[in-house]
Every structure is written in C-alpha cells, then in structure tokens.
Coordinates of C-alpha atoms and ligand atoms in Angstrom, one line a residue:
M273 CA 156.5 39.9 111.5
V274 CA 157.3 36.5 110.9
S275 CA 158.8 34.8 113.7
K276 CA 161.5 32.6 113.2
L277 CA 161.6 30.6 116.5
F278 CA 157.5 29.5 116.7
T279 CA 156.0 28.4 113.7
V280 CA 152.9 27.6 115.3
D281 CA 150.5 30.7 114.9
D282 CA 153.5 32.6 115.5
C283 CA 153.6 33.0 119.4
P284 CA 154.4 30.5 122.7
S285 CA 151.0 28.6 122.6
G286 CA 150.4 27.5 126.3
L287 CA 152.3 26.7 130.3
F288 CA 155.7 25.4 129.3
L289 CA 155.9 23.0 131.5
N290 CA 158.4 20.1 131.5
N291 CA 159.9 21.7 128.5
E292 CA 156.5 21.3 126.5
W293 CA 153.3 23.6 125.7
I294 CA 150.8 21.9 128.1
P295 CA 147.2 24.6 127.5
G296 CA 146.2 25.9 131.5
E297 CA 143.4 24.8 132.3
G298 CA 142.1 28.1 133.2
E299 CA 140.5 31.1 131.8
P300 CA 142.1 32.5 128.7
L301 CA 143.9 35.6 128.7
R302 CA 143.5 38.8 127.1
F303 CA 145.7 41.5 125.6
T304 CA 145.3 45.1 124.8
N305 CA 147.7 47.2 122.5
S306 CA 148.2 49.8 124.6
A307 CA 148.9 52.1 121.1
D308 CA 145.5 51.8 119.8
G309 CA 143.1 50.2 122.7
E310 CA 142.4 47.1 120.5
L311 CA 142.7 43.9 121.4
V312 CA 145.9 42.1 120.3
D313 CA 145.2 39.4 117.9
I314 CA 146.8 36.3 119.2
P315 CA 145.4 32.9 120.1
P316 CA 143.9 32.5 123.5
L317 CA 146.7 31.9 126.5
H318 CA 145.2 30.0 129.1
T319 CA 146.0 30.7 132.6
A320 CA 147.1 28.3 135.2
T321 CA 144.9 26.6 137.7
A322 CA 145.9 25.5 141.0
S323 CA 146.2 21.9 139.4
D324 CA 148.5 22.8 137.1
I325 CA 150.8 25.0 139.8
D326 CA 150.8 21.5 141.3
K327 CA 151.7 19.9 138.2
A328 CA 154.4 22.2 137.6
V329 CA 155.9 22.3 141.5
S330 CA 155.7 18.2 141.0
Y331 CA 158.2 18.3 137.7
A332 CA 160.1 21.3 139.5
Q333 CA 161.0 18.6 142.5
A334 CA 161.3 15.4 140.5
A335 CA 163.8 17.8 137.9
F336 CA 166.2 19.1 141.5
T337 CA 166.4 15.7 142.4
G338 CA 166.9 14.0 139.2
E339 CA 169.4 14.2 136.1
W340 CA 170.2 17.6 137.3
S341 CA 171.4 17.3 140.6
T342 CA 174.1 15.7 139.0
F343 CA 175.4 18.4 136.8
S344 CA 178.8 19.9 137.7
G345 CA 179.1 23.5 138.5
E346 CA 180.9 23.7 134.8
K347 CA 178.3 21.4 133.1
R348 CA 175.4 24.4 134.6
G349 CA 177.6 27.3 133.3
L350 CA 178.1 25.6 130.0
L351 CA 174.0 25.5 129.9
L352 CA 173.8 28.9 130.9
H353 CA 176.1 29.9 128.2
K354 CA 174.5 28.4 126.0
L355 CA 170.9 30.1 126.6
A356 CA 172.9 33.9 126.1
D357 CA 173.8 32.6 123.2
L358 CA 170.1 31.5 122.1
I359 CA 168.5 34.8 123.4
I360 CA 171.0 36.8 121.3
E361 CA 170.4 34.8 118.4
H362 CA 166.6 35.6 118.4
A363 CA 166.6 39.0 119.9
E364 CA 164.6 40.3 117.7
E365 CA 161.8 37.4 118.3
L366 CA 162.2 38.0 122.2
A367 CA 161.6 41.6 121.6
Y368 CA 158.7 41.7 119.2
F369 CA 156.8 39.8 121.8
E370 CA 158.0 41.7 124.3
S371 CA 157.0 45.2 123.0
R372 CA 153.7 43.1 121.1
C373 CA 151.1 42.9 124.5
S374 CA 153.4 45.8 126.9
G375 CA 153.3 48.5 123.8
I376 CA 157.2 49.1 125.5
P377 CA 158.8 50.3 122.2
I378 CA 160.4 47.7 120.6
S379 CA 163.6 49.9 120.4
F380 CA 163.9 50.2 124.1
V381 CA 163.0 46.4 124.5
R382 CA 166.0 45.5 121.8
R383 CA 168.4 47.3 124.4
G384 CA 167.8 45.2 126.9
I385 CA 168.2 42.2 125.4
P386 CA 172.2 42.0 125.2
S387 CA 172.1 43.0 128.9
M388 CA 169.6 40.2 129.8
A389 CA 172.1 37.7 127.9
S390 CA 175.1 39.1 130.4
V391 CA 173.1 38.2 133.0
F392 CA 173.3 34.5 131.9
R393 CA 177.0 34.9 130.8
Y394 CA 178.0 36.1 134.6
Y395 CA 176.3 33.7 136.3
A396 CA 177.5 30.6 134.1
G397 CA 180.8 32.4 135.5
W398 CA 180.0 31.6 139.2
A399 CA 178.2 28.2 138.9
D400 CA 181.8 26.4 139.2
K401 CA 183.2 29.1 141.6
Y402 CA 180.4 29.8 144.2
K403 CA 182.5 27.8 147.1
G404 CA 181.4 26.8 150.3
D405 CA 184.4 27.4 153.4
Y406 CA 187.0 25.7 155.4
F407 CA 187.9 26.0 159.0
P408 CA 191.3 24.1 160.1
P409 CA 190.5 22.0 163.7
T410 CA 192.3 24.5 166.1
D411 CA 189.4 23.5 168.6
G412 CA 189.4 19.5 167.3
F413 CA 187.2 19.9 164.9
Y414 CA 187.0 20.7 160.6
K415 CA 184.3 22.8 160.1
I416 CA 182.9 22.7 156.5
V417 CA 180.5 25.3 155.6
E418 CA 178.5 24.0 151.8
H419 CA 176.4 26.8 149.9
E420 CA 173.1 23.9 149.1
P421 CA 170.7 24.5 146.8
I422 CA 167.6 25.8 148.1
G423 CA 165.2 23.4 145.9
V424 CA 161.9 24.5 144.0
C425 CA 162.0 28.4 143.6
A426 CA 159.3 30.6 142.0
G427 CA 159.7 34.0 140.1
I428 CA 156.9 36.4 140.2
T429 CA 157.4 39.2 137.7
A430 CA 156.5 42.8 136.9
W431 CA 155.9 43.8 132.9
N432 CA 158.0 47.0 132.6
A433 CA 161.4 44.6 131.8
S434 CA 159.6 41.0 132.1
L435 CA 162.8 39.7 130.4
L436 CA 165.3 41.1 132.6
F437 CA 163.9 40.1 135.8
L438 CA 163.3 36.6 134.1
A439 CA 167.1 36.4 133.9
W440 CA 168.2 38.3 137.4
K441 CA 165.7 35.5 138.9
S442 CA 166.7 32.6 136.8
A443 CA 170.4 32.7 136.4
P444 CA 171.6 32.8 139.9
A445 CA 168.9 30.1 140.7
L446 CA 170.4 27.5 138.2
A447 CA 173.6 28.3 138.2
T448 CA 173.2 27.0 142.1
G449 CA 171.5 24.0 141.1
N450 CA 168.0 25.2 142.3
T451 CA 164.7 24.5 139.9
I452 CA 162.7 27.6 139.4
I453 CA 158.9 28.3 137.9
I454 CA 158.7 31.7 136.7
K455 CA 155.1 33.7 136.7
P456 CA 155.4 36.8 134.1
S457 CA 152.8 39.4 134.7
E458 CA 149.7 39.0 133.3
K459 CA 149.8 42.1 131.3
S460 CA 152.8 40.6 128.9
P461 CA 154.2 37.4 129.5
L462 CA 154.8 36.4 125.8
G463 CA 158.8 37.6 125.9
T464 CA 158.7 34.8 128.9
L465 CA 157.1 32.2 127.6
A466 CA 159.5 32.3 124.8
V467 CA 162.8 32.2 126.6
G468 CA 160.9 28.9 128.6
Y469 CA 161.3 27.3 125.4
L470 CA 164.8 28.5 124.2
V471 CA 165.6 26.6 128.0
S472 CA 164.9 23.7 126.4
K473 CA 166.4 24.1 123.6
A474 CA 169.7 25.1 125.2
G475 CA 169.6 21.5 126.6
F476 CA 168.3 22.2 130.2
P477 CA 166.8 18.9 131.5
P478 CA 162.6 19.1 131.8
G479 CA 161.6 20.7 134.6
V480 CA 164.7 22.9 135.8
L481 CA 163.0 26.3 134.0
Q482 CA 159.2 26.2 133.8
V483 CA 156.7 29.0 132.8
V484 CA 153.3 29.3 134.1
I485 CA 150.9 32.7 133.3
G486 CA 148.1 34.2 135.1
E487 CA 146.8 36.8 137.4
G488 CA 147.9 37.6 141.0
L489 CA 145.6 34.3 142.1
T490 CA 148.3 32.4 140.0
G491 CA 151.2 34.1 141.7
H492 CA 149.4 33.4 145.0
L493 CA 148.9 29.5 144.6
L494 CA 153.0 29.9 144.2
S495 CA 153.6 32.3 147.1
S496 CA 151.5 29.9 149.4
H497 CA 152.7 26.3 147.7
M498 CA 154.4 24.5 150.1
K499 CA 156.7 22.6 148.2
I500 CA 158.0 25.9 146.9
N501 CA 161.2 26.8 149.0
K502 CA 162.0 29.9 147.9
V503 CA 160.1 32.9 145.9
S504 CA 161.3 35.7 144.5
F505 CA 159.4 38.9 143.7
T506 CA 159.7 42.3 141.1
G507 CA 156.3 44.6 141.6
S508 CA 155.0 46.5 143.6
T509 CA 155.2 47.4 147.5
T510 CA 151.5 46.3 147.6
T511 CA 151.8 43.1 146.1
G512 CA 155.2 42.3 147.9
R513 CA 153.1 42.4 151.6
K514 CA 151.1 40.0 150.6
I515 CA 153.7 37.3 149.3
Q516 CA 155.6 38.0 152.3
D517 CA 152.3 37.1 154.2
A518 CA 151.5 34.0 152.1
A519 CA 155.1 32.7 152.3
T520 CA 154.8 33.3 156.4
K521 CA 151.4 31.3 156.5
S522 CA 152.3 28.5 154.2
N523 CA 155.7 27.3 155.2
L524 CA 158.0 30.3 155.8
K525 CA 159.3 30.2 152.0
R526 CA 162.6 32.1 151.6
V527 CA 161.4 35.6 150.1
T528 CA 163.0 38.5 148.1
L529 CA 161.2 41.4 146.8
E530 CA 162.0 43.9 144.4
L531 CA 159.5 46.5 145.3
G532 CA 158.5 50.0 144.2
G533 CA 160.3 53.6 144.5
K534 CA 160.3 57.2 144.7
S535 CA 163.5 57.8 144.0
P536 CA 165.6 61.0 144.2
A537 CA 167.7 63.2 142.1
V538 CA 169.7 66.0 143.5
V539 CA 171.5 68.9 141.0
F540 CA 173.8 70.7 142.1
D541 CA 175.1 74.2 140.6
D542 CA 178.5 72.7 139.5
A543 CA 176.5 70.1 137.7
D544 CA 177.3 68.9 133.9
M545 CA 174.4 70.6 132.5
Q546 CA 173.9 69.0 129.4
K547 CA 174.6 65.8 130.7
T548 CA 172.6 66.5 133.9
L549 CA 169.7 67.1 131.5
F550 CA 170.1 64.2 129.2
W551 CA 170.0 61.7 132.3
C552 CA 167.1 63.5 134.3
S553 CA 164.7 63.6 131.5
F554 CA 165.5 59.8 130.6
G555 CA 165.4 59.2 134.2
I556 CA 161.6 60.1 134.1
T557 CA 160.5 59.4 131.0
G558 CA 162.6 56.3 129.7
N559 CA 160.0 53.3 129.4
T560 CA 157.4 56.6 129.7
G561 CA 158.4 56.5 133.4
Q562 CA 157.2 52.9 134.0
V563 CA 160.8 52.6 135.7
C564 CA 161.2 51.2 139.7
A565 CA 163.7 53.2 139.7
A566 CA 162.7 56.3 138.0
T567 CA 164.0 59.7 139.5
S568 CA 160.6 61.1 140.4
R569 CA 161.3 63.7 142.9
L570 CA 164.1 66.3 141.6
F571 CA 165.9 69.0 144.1
V572 CA 167.8 71.3 142.1
Q573 CA 169.8 73.9 143.5
E574 CA 168.1 77.6 143.5
T575 CA 170.9 79.4 141.8
I576 CA 170.9 77.5 138.2
A577 CA 167.0 76.4 139.0
E578 CA 165.0 78.7 136.8
Q579 CA 167.3 77.9 133.8
F580 CA 167.6 74.0 134.6
V581 CA 163.5 73.8 135.0
N582 CA 163.2 75.4 131.5
S583 CA 165.8 73.5 129.4
L584 CA 164.2 70.5 130.8
K585 CA 160.1 71.7 130.4
E586 CA 161.5 72.1 126.2
S587 CA 163.0 68.0 126.4
F588 CA 159.9 67.4 128.0
Q589 CA 157.8 69.3 125.1
A590 CA 160.3 67.7 122.5
I591 CA 159.7 63.8 123.4
A592 CA 155.7 64.7 123.9
E593 CA 155.9 65.1 120.1
G594 CA 156.1 62.0 119.7
M595 CA 153.6 60.2 121.4
G596 CA 151.1 58.3 118.7
G597 CA 153.8 56.1 117.1
D598 CA 153.5 52.7 116.9
P599 CA 155.3 50.6 119.7
L600 CA 157.0 48.0 116.7
N601 CA 158.4 50.4 114.4
P602 CA 162.0 51.4 115.5
A603 CA 161.5 54.5 115.3
T604 CA 158.9 54.9 118.0
T605 CA 160.9 55.7 121.4
Y606 CA 157.9 57.5 123.7
G607 CA 155.5 54.7 124.3
P608 CA 152.5 54.4 126.0
V609 CA 151.5 53.3 129.2
I610 CA 150.9 49.8 129.9
D611 CA 146.9 49.7 129.5
K612 CA 143.7 51.6 130.1
L613 CA 144.4 50.8 134.0
Q614 CA 147.6 52.2 134.1
Y615 CA 146.4 55.2 132.1
D616 CA 143.5 55.9 134.7
R617 CA 145.9 55.4 137.8
V618 CA 148.2 58.3 136.3
S619 CA 146.1 60.1 135.0
E620 CA 143.9 60.4 138.4
F621 CA 147.9 61.4 140.2
I622 CA 147.9 64.3 137.2
Q623 CA 144.3 65.6 137.8
T624 CA 144.2 65.4 141.6
A625 CA 148.1 67.3 141.5
K626 CA 146.3 69.9 139.5
H627 CA 144.0 71.0 141.9
D628 CA 146.7 72.7 143.9
L629 CA 149.1 73.7 141.0
A630 CA 149.7 74.0 137.5
P631 CA 151.7 71.5 135.5
A632 CA 155.1 73.5 134.6
V633 CA 154.4 71.1 131.5
G634 CA 152.6 68.3 130.1
G635 CA 149.7 67.3 132.1
E636 CA 147.1 67.5 129.1
V637 CA 145.3 64.8 127.9
Y638 CA 146.2 62.8 124.7
R639 CA 143.7 63.3 122.3
G640 CA 144.8 60.5 119.7
K641 CA 144.5 56.8 120.6
G642 CA 146.1 54.9 122.6
Y643 CA 146.9 55.0 126.6
Y644 CA 149.7 57.9 125.9
I645 CA 150.6 60.7 128.6
P646 CA 152.6 63.4 128.0
P647 CA 155.5 63.8 130.6
T648 CA 154.6 66.1 133.0
I649 CA 156.5 68.2 135.7
F650 CA 154.7 69.4 139.3
L651 CA 157.1 72.6 140.6
N652 CA 156.8 72.8 144.4
P653 CA 154.2 71.0 144.7
P654 CA 152.9 70.5 148.1
E655 CA 155.0 67.9 150.5
D656 CA 152.2 65.7 151.5
A657 CA 150.7 65.7 147.8
K658 CA 150.2 62.8 146.6
V659 CA 152.1 63.0 143.8
Y660 CA 154.6 64.2 145.3
R661 CA 155.0 61.2 148.1
E662 CA 153.4 57.9 146.2
E663 CA 154.8 56.0 143.6
V664 CA 153.1 57.4 140.3
F665 CA 154.8 54.7 138.0
G666 CA 154.4 56.7 134.8
P667 CA 156.3 60.0 133.1
V668 CA 155.2 62.4 136.2
L669 CA 158.0 64.7 137.9
C670 CA 158.1 67.0 140.9
I671 CA 160.8 69.6 141.4
K672 CA 161.6 71.0 144.3
T673 CA 164.7 73.6 145.0
F674 CA 167.0 73.7 147.7
K675 CA 169.9 75.6 149.2
T676 CA 172.4 73.9 150.8
E677 CA 173.4 70.4 150.8
A678 CA 172.3 69.3 154.0
E679 CA 168.7 70.4 152.8
A680 CA 168.8 68.4 149.6
I681 CA 169.6 65.3 151.7
Q682 CA 166.8 65.7 154.4
L683 CA 164.3 66.6 151.1
A684 CA 166.1 63.2 149.3
N685 CA 166.0 60.9 152.5
D686 CA 162.4 62.4 153.4
T687 CA 160.5 59.1 151.3
D688 CA 159.2 55.7 152.3
Y689 CA 161.0 54.6 149.4
G690 CA 164.7 53.6 149.1
L691 CA 165.7 51.8 145.5
A692 CA 167.7 54.5 144.1
G693 CA 169.0 58.0 143.3
S694 CA 170.9 60.2 141.4
V695 CA 173.3 63.4 142.6
Y696 CA 174.9 65.6 139.7
T697 CA 177.9 67.7 140.5
Q698 CA 181.3 67.9 139.3
D699 CA 183.0 67.9 143.1
L700 CA 184.2 64.2 143.4
K701 CA 184.2 64.9 147.4
R702 CA 180.4 66.0 147.4
A703 CA 179.4 63.6 145.1
L704 CA 180.4 60.1 147.7
R705 CA 179.2 62.4 150.3
V706 CA 175.8 63.1 149.4
S707 CA 175.8 59.6 148.0
R708 CA 176.6 58.1 151.4
A709 CA 173.9 60.0 152.8
I710 CA 170.9 59.3 150.3
R711 CA 169.3 55.8 151.6
G712 CA 168.8 53.7 148.6
G713 CA 169.8 50.7 147.1
T714 CA 172.1 52.4 143.8
I715 CA 173.0 55.6 144.1
G716 CA 174.2 56.9 140.2
V717 CA 176.8 59.6 140.2
N718 CA 176.1 61.9 137.2
C719 CA 173.9 59.2 135.8
A720 CA 170.6 56.9 136.5
S721 CA 168.6 54.0 136.5
V722 CA 171.7 52.0 135.6
V723 CA 172.2 48.4 136.4
G724 CA 174.5 45.6 135.5
P725 CA 175.6 41.5 137.0
Q726 CA 178.0 42.3 138.5
V727 CA 176.5 44.6 141.4
P728 CA 173.3 44.2 143.7
M729 CA 170.5 46.0 143.0
G730 CA 167.8 46.6 145.5
G731 CA 165.9 48.6 147.7
F732 CA 166.2 50.0 151.7
K733 CA 163.3 50.8 153.5
L734 CA 159.5 49.9 151.7
S735 CA 161.8 49.6 148.4
G736 CA 162.4 45.7 149.1
V737 CA 164.1 43.1 151.3
G738 CA 167.4 41.1 149.6
R739 CA 169.4 42.1 146.4
E740 CA 169.3 40.5 143.2
M741 CA 172.4 40.7 140.8
G742 CA 176.4 40.1 141.9
E743 CA 177.4 37.5 144.6
Y744 CA 174.7 38.8 146.5
A745 CA 172.0 37.3 144.4
L746 CA 173.8 33.9 145.2
R747 CA 173.1 33.8 148.9
H748 CA 169.3 34.2 148.2
Y749 CA 169.6 30.9 146.2
T750 CA 171.7 28.7 148.5
E751 CA 171.6 27.1 152.2
P752 CA 174.5 27.4 153.9
K753 CA 174.9 24.1 155.8
S754 CA 177.8 23.8 158.5
I755 CA 179.6 19.9 158.8
W756 CA 181.6 19.5 161.9
I757 CA 184.5 16.7 161.2
S758 CA 185.9 15.5 164.9
N759 CA 189.3 15.4 165.0
Y760 CA 189.8 12.0 166.2
S761 CA 193.9 12.0 165.5
A762 CA 194.3 14.7 167.2
A763 CA 192.6 13.5 171.2
Ligands
NAD954 P1 152.2 43.9 140.8 O1 152.6 44.2 142.1 O2 151.0 44.5 140.3 O3 152.3 42.6 139.6 C1 153.8 42.0 139.8 C2 153.2 40.6 139.6 O4 152.6 40.2 141.1 C3 152.6 40.4 138.5 O5 152.7 38.8 138.2 C4 151.2 39.7 139.0 O6 150.6 38.9 138.4 C5 151.4 39.4 140.7 N1 151.2 39.3 141.8 C6 149.5 40.5 141.8 N2 148.9 39.7 143.2 C7 149.5 39.0 143.4 C8 149.4 37.7 144.8 N3 148.4 38.7 145.7 N4 150.0 36.9 145.0 C9 151.1 36.9 144.2 N5 151.4 37.2 142.8 C10 150.5 38.9 142.9 O7 153.5 45.5 139.9 P2 153.3 45.3 138.0 O8 152.1 46.7 138.0 O9 153.5 44.4 137.7 O10 154.6 46.0 138.6 C11 154.8 47.9 138.6 C12 155.5 47.8 140.1 O11 156.6 46.9 140.1 C13 155.8 48.8 140.4 O12 155.3 49.3 141.9 C14 157.7 49.1 140.3 O13 157.7 50.3 141.4 C15 157.5 47.4 140.9 N6 158.7 47.0 140.0 C16 160.2 47.1 141.2 C17 161.6 46.5 140.2 C18 162.4 46.4 141.2 O14 163.5 45.9 140.9 N7 162.5 47.1 142.3 C19 161.6 46.3 139.0 C20 160.8 46.8 138.3 C21 158.7 46.9 138.7

C-alpha cells in the first residue's frame, strides 16, 4: 500500500518531538510480522534515550506555559475536533500502520478508528464546559474551586489497541490544557507515531503532544521523571506495580493504571442462546483474546450447559479455520498473537493445563507459518489451575457450571481481578442484581467488551487505579484549587 500521509519511505521516521520527526539516540527497534515470523521491512526506528526524554519534557514544559496556556477551552475544543477529522480522513493509513507490526487484522483495527475519533470529539465538547465550583459567603468568605491542569503528563500504552489508548489518555489531557508525552508499546508504535504527526497537522502548538518510542526502560524514564506530573498507564498488572513504585520514589506524580483482567461471563438458562453464543465467543476470541476485558471465565447454568458448550465448540472450530490469513487482507478476521514471546506464553498456559485435562476444543499446535493459536476451551479446570486463575491474554476460555444465582456470583467474584464481566439473561431484575453483585468496573448485560467515551472504564482490585473516559477522566488530569475570598463588606 502507498501511504498518502507519509511520503518518506512510507513510514513514521523517528520520535515525534516538538512537532518534528527527530531520530532517537537509542538502539533501533525491530518488528516481526507475527503472521509469518519474518522481520517487517521498514526503515530503522531508534528508541529514546534519557537525553531524548529530557528534551521531550523540556518541550512539553515550554508548551505548557507558552502559547498553549493562552488557548481558551473553545479553541482547544476546535483543535480536538480538527484532529478527529484528520483521523477519519487518514483512517486507512492509520489502520495499516497499526496492523503492520501487531498482526492485528486490519478489519479489526479499522472498526476501532471511528471510536478513537469519537473520543477526541467527546472531550472537545468538554474543553469549554469543565467548570469549577463556587460557594456563597454565608461564613464570610466566597469560595471558588478551580480545576487546574496538572502540567506535563505521560501516557504509557499496551499494543493491543494502541490508538484507542492514545485517545483515552490524550483527549482528556489536552481538553483540560495539559501537555502529554505518549510512549506506545515497542511492539507496535507506528500508528501512534502517525497520530503524533496528525496532531501537528491539526494545528496544536509544538510540544503539546509528543510521541517517544522504546521498551520498558523508556517507560521507566517517564514514570520516574522528576518533571512529569502525571502518568497514565495501560498494560499488565506487573508493570503497573513498577510504574506506581517509580512514581512514588520520584516526585509522587499522579498515577492512573488500566491493568489486566480475568473477567467472568455468567450465562443463565433463560438467556437468548444465539446472541449469547455470539457475545461469549467474541468476548474471548475477538483480537485473538488479546483484550484486557476478555471474558475468559465462563459460568453456565447446569440445565443448558451441554447444549451451550457444544454450540460454543462449533463456533470456535469455525473461527480456527480462519487461521493463517494475512492480517493486512480485509477478509481476515482472526489473527496471530503479537509475537513469539506471547505465543510461547499462551502455549505454556495451554500445555500446563493439558497435564490435568484435555481441552474440549483447540489446544493443538498450529502447523503453518506464524504465531497462530486456535481458540481453546478447558471444561471444569481445578480451582487452583494457572489457566483458571491468571490472565492468559490469548484465546483460552475456562468454563464451569453452576446451579444457583448465588453460586454463579461466588464463582464470578473468586478472582483477584475486577476489570469487567457479563451477565446473560432475559430477566431484567436478575440482570441488575447480578451486575451489581459482580465486583468489576464494567458489566455487560447480554453483551461483552463494550466501551464508549461517555462512560468510565477501569478496574476494581488488581485491575487498576482510577478511570478513563467520561467526566471521570477529567478529574485525573486536573488539580482542584480552592480560593477563599474574604467578604469585607459583610464584616
Ligand atoms: P506490558 O505491561 O508488558 O507493557 C505495557 C507498556 O509498558 C509498554 O509500552 C511497555 O514498554 C511499558 N513498560 C514495560 N516495562 C515498564 C517499566 N518498568 N516501566 C514503565 N513502562 C514499562 O503490557 P503489554 O504486554 O503491552 O499488554 C498486555 C497487558 O495490558 C495485559 O495484561 C492486558 O490486560 C493489559 N491491558 C489493560 C487494558 C485496560 O484498559 N485495563 C487495556 C489493554 C491491555
């Protein structure tokens, strides 16, 4: 494909700092095409060193106190709308860049791009409406509460939906007048770099949104930086702990964490079977199970278990027939996992589980090229099985049966995670009871893995700290300041 946006070698060509491509001073990153295991043929992209990060931070500081600080909320909103327009205009190129290194089918990435643009539009609307507060001088003082931007922020993201994570972090940050440095995953940074370029095209001043690339060390340079005031992270719980620790040990920067999950789907015997099958299948095979909110533990009422599991097995077998398709072919819907490391990790979960029980479907090794893993089901794994307890981040589903609603709730909550969950039933009262009883940040009733800009997304327990999207995210990018004014005339 010939890119319309990037004429130089068809690719982003460095770090995106102060509205320019600047080569990183670190090692070059290499990308493997997970569909065939071959190196992706693009010009080398060098990672950011400590001095590159310092440069980015000083540009971001200058922007924060410079021209950008004089922009009205309305003007910031207009720029965010312009960025959303450019994202839609260049959707094909962004999807291509995103799919190229990650192996995520382009058909899947394309669907996320309008959602990404809508996040920028949603926060464009907030930019001139996120007001503070006022209290009358009944005690002799007028009180004004202002919402001040925090300053220089950083966003560190995972690879499984980099463009959405970029929007979830930068749109509320920019709407409230902050500046932000984004570090996408080293496994798939091209799409994020391309959006950095679009930010400059939209007319944002230099230094307002910058993109740096690199591995965990680059992320650490951001989370431990003394002049970055906030870090928002999307990734694994293990890395989230390190980031919180680095923030604590440096300047106590504000931290929000969007982490892993082991989300339950609870299927009652009165559920609409066809729709439930669709969502339960999508909930663990969508993006090859590489979704934080994947419903990887399924609890089905005993009365319908045999029929339901048989139908799900058929659906998984049909999906597995699509393995091996080129992710850049729009007809491909089921891709490989991101890389060999992830392939080995998921395979290890499957092989360990196979010591205790045979998979109901899947579990075999794909013999063709690329890191494909067939959707796999384990029925009634032991309570302490690794595959039942830990996040696999791949297409592996554990199923157990239950008799009563109370038992289903107990099973659903028996996890250290609390990101999401689903309930399938046609009884509205039961749907509400069970939704409220599940300890998770997002519960789908007769649906799974749904997100949108108006409602908060985030986790209970080990799944995170804070929320993205909705009005809630604005609170994470502002510091409230209380101003007391003595009411002399009343004295
Ligand atoms: P990861 O934690 O390995 O990496 C995420 C990011 O952190 C990458 O950019 C990486 O370079 C960076 N990083 C690694 N070590 C670091 C360190 N010490 N300091 C600072 N940054 C560091 O996660 P991943 O494999 O990219 O993504 C998969 C994980 O992300 C899964 O656990 C998944 O559930 C989670 N996730 C959560 C959400 C959510 O919204 N809750 C969304 C998507 C993915």
